[in-house]
Amino acid sequence: QLQASGGGLVQAGGSLRLSCDAPGRTFSSYARGWFRQAPGKERDFTAAIDWTGEDTYYADSVKGRFTISRDNAKNTVYLQMSSLKSNDTGVYYCVRGANTVVIRNNPDSWGQGTLVTVSS
């Protein structure tokens, strides 16, 4: 099971780091990523990282502000969010897929989300 954490209330311009734990010996075999769902909207791709941690992809709306990383020894993927804006508010879901193409289009596993609220 994917367990996301780290959400909360933050002021615009602030930073927050999300974590997603995935117990299991196969963690390092998968690409990982994050989606977010703003209030009243569909879930949108946010960021993805391949199993090596060397290739990353971001939605245009978060490029330069968000950084995805992973620690395979800890079975954890992170999303460092900086320069947060009010429209970054939403529920953030960590996801898993065979590769980053799968992550971006149709992840095969979703975790429970964590709520991020950015106040203006």
mmCIF file of C-alpha atoms in Angstrom:
data_model
loop_
_atom_site.group_PDB
_atom_site.id
_atom_site.type_symbol
_atom_site.label_atom_id
_atom_site.label_comp_id
_atom_site.label_asym_id
_atom_site.label_seq_id
_atom_site.Cartn_x
_atom_site.Cartn_y
_atom_site.Cartn_z
ATOM 1 C CA GLN A 1 0.000 0.000 0.000
ATOM 2 C CA LEU A 2 1.167 3.505 -0.838
ATOM 3 C CA GLN A 3 1.046 5.839 2.157
ATOM 4 C CA ALA A 4 1.280 9.568 1.443
ATOM 5 C CA SER A 5 1.974 12.073 4.199
ATOM 6 C CA GLY A 6 3.220 15.579 4.770
ATOM 7 C CA GLY A 7 0.236 17.610 3.670
ATOM 8 C CA GLY A 8 -1.025 20.586 5.612
ATOM 9 C CA LEU A 9 -1.748 24.288 5.590
ATOM 10 C CA VAL A 10 0.909 26.622 4.247
ATOM 11 C CA GLN A 11 0.984 30.243 3.185
ATOM 12 C CA ALA A 12 1.494 31.232 -0.413
ATOM 13 C CA GLY A 13 5.190 31.381 -1.210
ATOM 14 C CA GLY A 14 5.983 28.736 1.362
ATOM 15 C CA SER A 15 7.302 25.203 1.050
ATOM 16 C CA LEU A 16 6.152 21.741 1.945
ATOM 17 C CA ARG A 17 7.547 18.247 1.446
ATOM 18 C CA LEU A 18 5.346 15.268 0.805
ATOM 19 C CA SER A 19 6.461 11.702 1.385
ATOM 20 C CA CYS A 20 5.103 8.423 0.143
ATOM 21 C CA ASP A 21 6.115 5.134 1.690
ATOM 22 C CA ALA A 22 5.677 1.847 -0.118
ATOM 23 C CA PRO A 23 6.614 -1.146 1.984
ATOM 24 C CA GLY A 24 7.822 -4.092 0.001
ATOM 25 C CA ARG A 25 10.851 -5.506 -1.701
ATOM 26 C CA THR A 26 9.751 -4.431 -5.177
ATOM 27 C CA PHE A 27 9.752 -0.680 -4.487
ATOM 28 C CA SER A 28 12.878 0.032 -6.533
ATOM 29 C CA SER A 29 11.479 -1.810 -9.561
ATOM 30 C CA TYR A 30 8.780 0.735 -10.255
ATOM 31 C CA ALA A 31 8.521 4.279 -11.465
ATOM 32 C CA ARG A 32 6.714 6.534 -9.043
ATOM 33 C CA GLY A 33 4.848 9.771 -9.243
ATOM 34 C CA TRP A 34 2.351 12.244 -7.904
ATOM 35 C CA PHE A 35 -1.027 13.425 -9.076
ATOM 36 C CA ARG A 36 -3.129 16.129 -7.539
ATOM 37 C CA GLN A 37 -6.811 16.902 -7.488
ATOM 38 C CA ALA A 38 -7.935 20.464 -6.961
ATOM 39 C CA PRO A 39 -11.389 21.040 -5.470
ATOM 40 C CA GLY A 40 -14.057 20.285 -8.050
ATOM 41 C CA LYS A 41 -11.556 19.150 -10.678
ATOM 42 C CA GLU A 42 -10.140 15.934 -12.021
ATOM 43 C CA ARG A 43 -6.888 14.403 -10.927
ATOM 44 C CA ASP A 44 -3.952 15.775 -12.906
ATOM 45 C CA PHE A 45 -0.443 14.463 -13.390
ATOM 46 C CA THR A 46 2.093 16.426 -11.345
ATOM 47 C CA ALA A 47 5.467 14.669 -11.341
ATOM 48 C CA ALA A 48 7.114 11.333 -12.133
ATOM 49 C CA ILE A 49 10.457 9.678 -11.522
ATOM 50 C CA ASP A 50 11.889 6.518 -13.034
ATOM 51 C CA TRP A 51 13.121 3.603 -10.953
ATOM 52 C CA THR A 52 16.731 4.794 -11.023
ATOM 53 C CA GLY A 53 15.848 8.298 -9.893
ATOM 54 C CA GLU A 54 17.722 9.786 -12.843
ATOM 55 C CA ASP A 55 14.802 10.735 -15.093
ATOM 56 C CA THR A 56 12.090 13.056 -13.864
ATOM 57 C CA TYR A 57 9.054 14.659 -15.494
ATOM 58 C CA TYR A 58 6.852 17.506 -14.368
ATOM 59 C CA ALA A 59 3.630 19.160 -15.328
ATOM 60 C CA ASP A 60 4.269 22.588 -16.812
ATOM 61 C CA SER A 61 2.416 24.202 -13.921
ATOM 62 C CA VAL A 62 4.977 22.992 -11.358
ATOM 63 C CA LYS A 63 8.246 23.031 -13.311
ATOM 64 C CA GLY A 64 10.932 24.932 -11.468
ATOM 65 C CA ARG A 65 8.985 24.871 -8.209
ATOM 66 C CA PHE A 66 8.511 21.181 -7.406
ATOM 67 C CA THR A 67 11.157 18.464 -7.190
ATOM 68 C CA ILE A 68 10.476 14.752 -7.100
ATOM 69 C CA SER A 69 13.054 12.392 -5.658
ATOM 70 C CA ARG A 70 13.276 8.914 -4.239
ATOM 71 C CA ASP A 71 15.267 6.922 -1.725
ATOM 72 C CA ASN A 72 15.113 3.275 -2.708
ATOM 73 C CA ALA A 73 16.842 2.216 0.511
ATOM 74 C CA LYS A 74 13.920 3.708 2.455
ATOM 75 C CA ASN A 75 11.201 2.738 -0.034
ATOM 76 C CA THR A 76 10.137 6.363 -0.106
ATOM 77 C CA VAL A 77 9.419 8.933 -2.782
ATOM 78 C CA TYR A 78 9.294 12.660 -2.024
ATOM 79 C CA LEU A 79 7.761 15.747 -3.546
ATOM 80 C CA GLN A 80 9.456 18.954 -2.453
ATOM 81 C CA MET A 81 7.142 21.864 -3.183
ATOM 82 C CA SER A 82 8.373 25.453 -3.118
ATOM 83 C CA SER A 83 6.963 28.849 -4.037
ATOM 84 C CA LEU A 84 3.524 27.441 -3.419
ATOM 85 C CA LYS A 85 0.514 29.167 -4.928
ATOM 86 C CA SER A 86 -3.132 29.082 -3.998
ATOM 87 C CA ASN A 87 -3.898 27.004 -7.084
ATOM 88 C CA ASP A 88 -1.550 24.287 -5.798
ATOM 89 C CA THR A 89 -4.239 23.504 -3.246
ATOM 90 C CA GLY A 90 -5.615 20.008 -3.543
ATOM 91 C CA VAL A 91 -5.310 16.404 -2.553
ATOM 92 C CA TYR A 92 -1.994 14.910 -3.606
ATOM 93 C CA TYR A 93 -1.830 11.217 -4.471
ATOM 94 C CA CYS A 94 1.268 9.113 -4.846
ATOM 95 C CA VAL A 95 1.175 6.552 -7.614
ATOM 96 C CA ARG A 96 3.143 3.662 -9.040
ATOM 97 C CA GLY A 97 3.704 2.378 -12.538
ATOM 98 C CA ALA A 98 5.981 0.218 -14.628
ATOM 99 C CA ASN A 99 7.639 3.301 -16.137
ATOM 100 C CA THR A 100 7.181 7.050 -16.337
ATOM 101 C CA VAL A 101 4.953 6.811 -19.429
ATOM 102 C CA VAL A 102 2.561 4.628 -17.467
ATOM 103 C CA ILE A 103 2.801 7.024 -14.531
ATOM 104 C CA ARG A 104 1.839 10.000 -16.688
ATOM 105 C CA ASN A 105 -1.045 8.322 -18.449
ATOM 106 C CA ASN A 106 -2.511 5.544 -16.325
ATOM 107 C CA PRO A 107 -0.795 4.595 -13.074
ATOM 108 C CA ASP A 108 -1.471 1.042 -11.975
ATOM 109 C CA SER A 109 -1.588 1.760 -8.259
ATOM 110 C CA TRP A 110 -2.809 4.727 -6.213
ATOM 111 C CA GLY A 111 -2.275 5.607 -2.597
ATOM 112 C CA GLN A 112 -4.503 7.531 -0.264
ATOM 113 C CA GLY A 113 -4.114 11.236 -0.762
ATOM 114 C CA THR A 114 -2.790 13.930 1.508
ATOM 115 C CA LEU A 115 -4.393 17.362 1.552
ATOM 116 C CA VAL A 116 -2.353 20.461 0.801
ATOM 117 C CA THR A 117 -3.968 23.831 1.418
ATOM 118 C CA VAL A 118 -2.196 26.993 0.308
ATOM 119 C CA SER A 119 -3.589 30.172 1.793
ATOM 120 C CA SER A 120 -3.207 33.458 -0.048
#
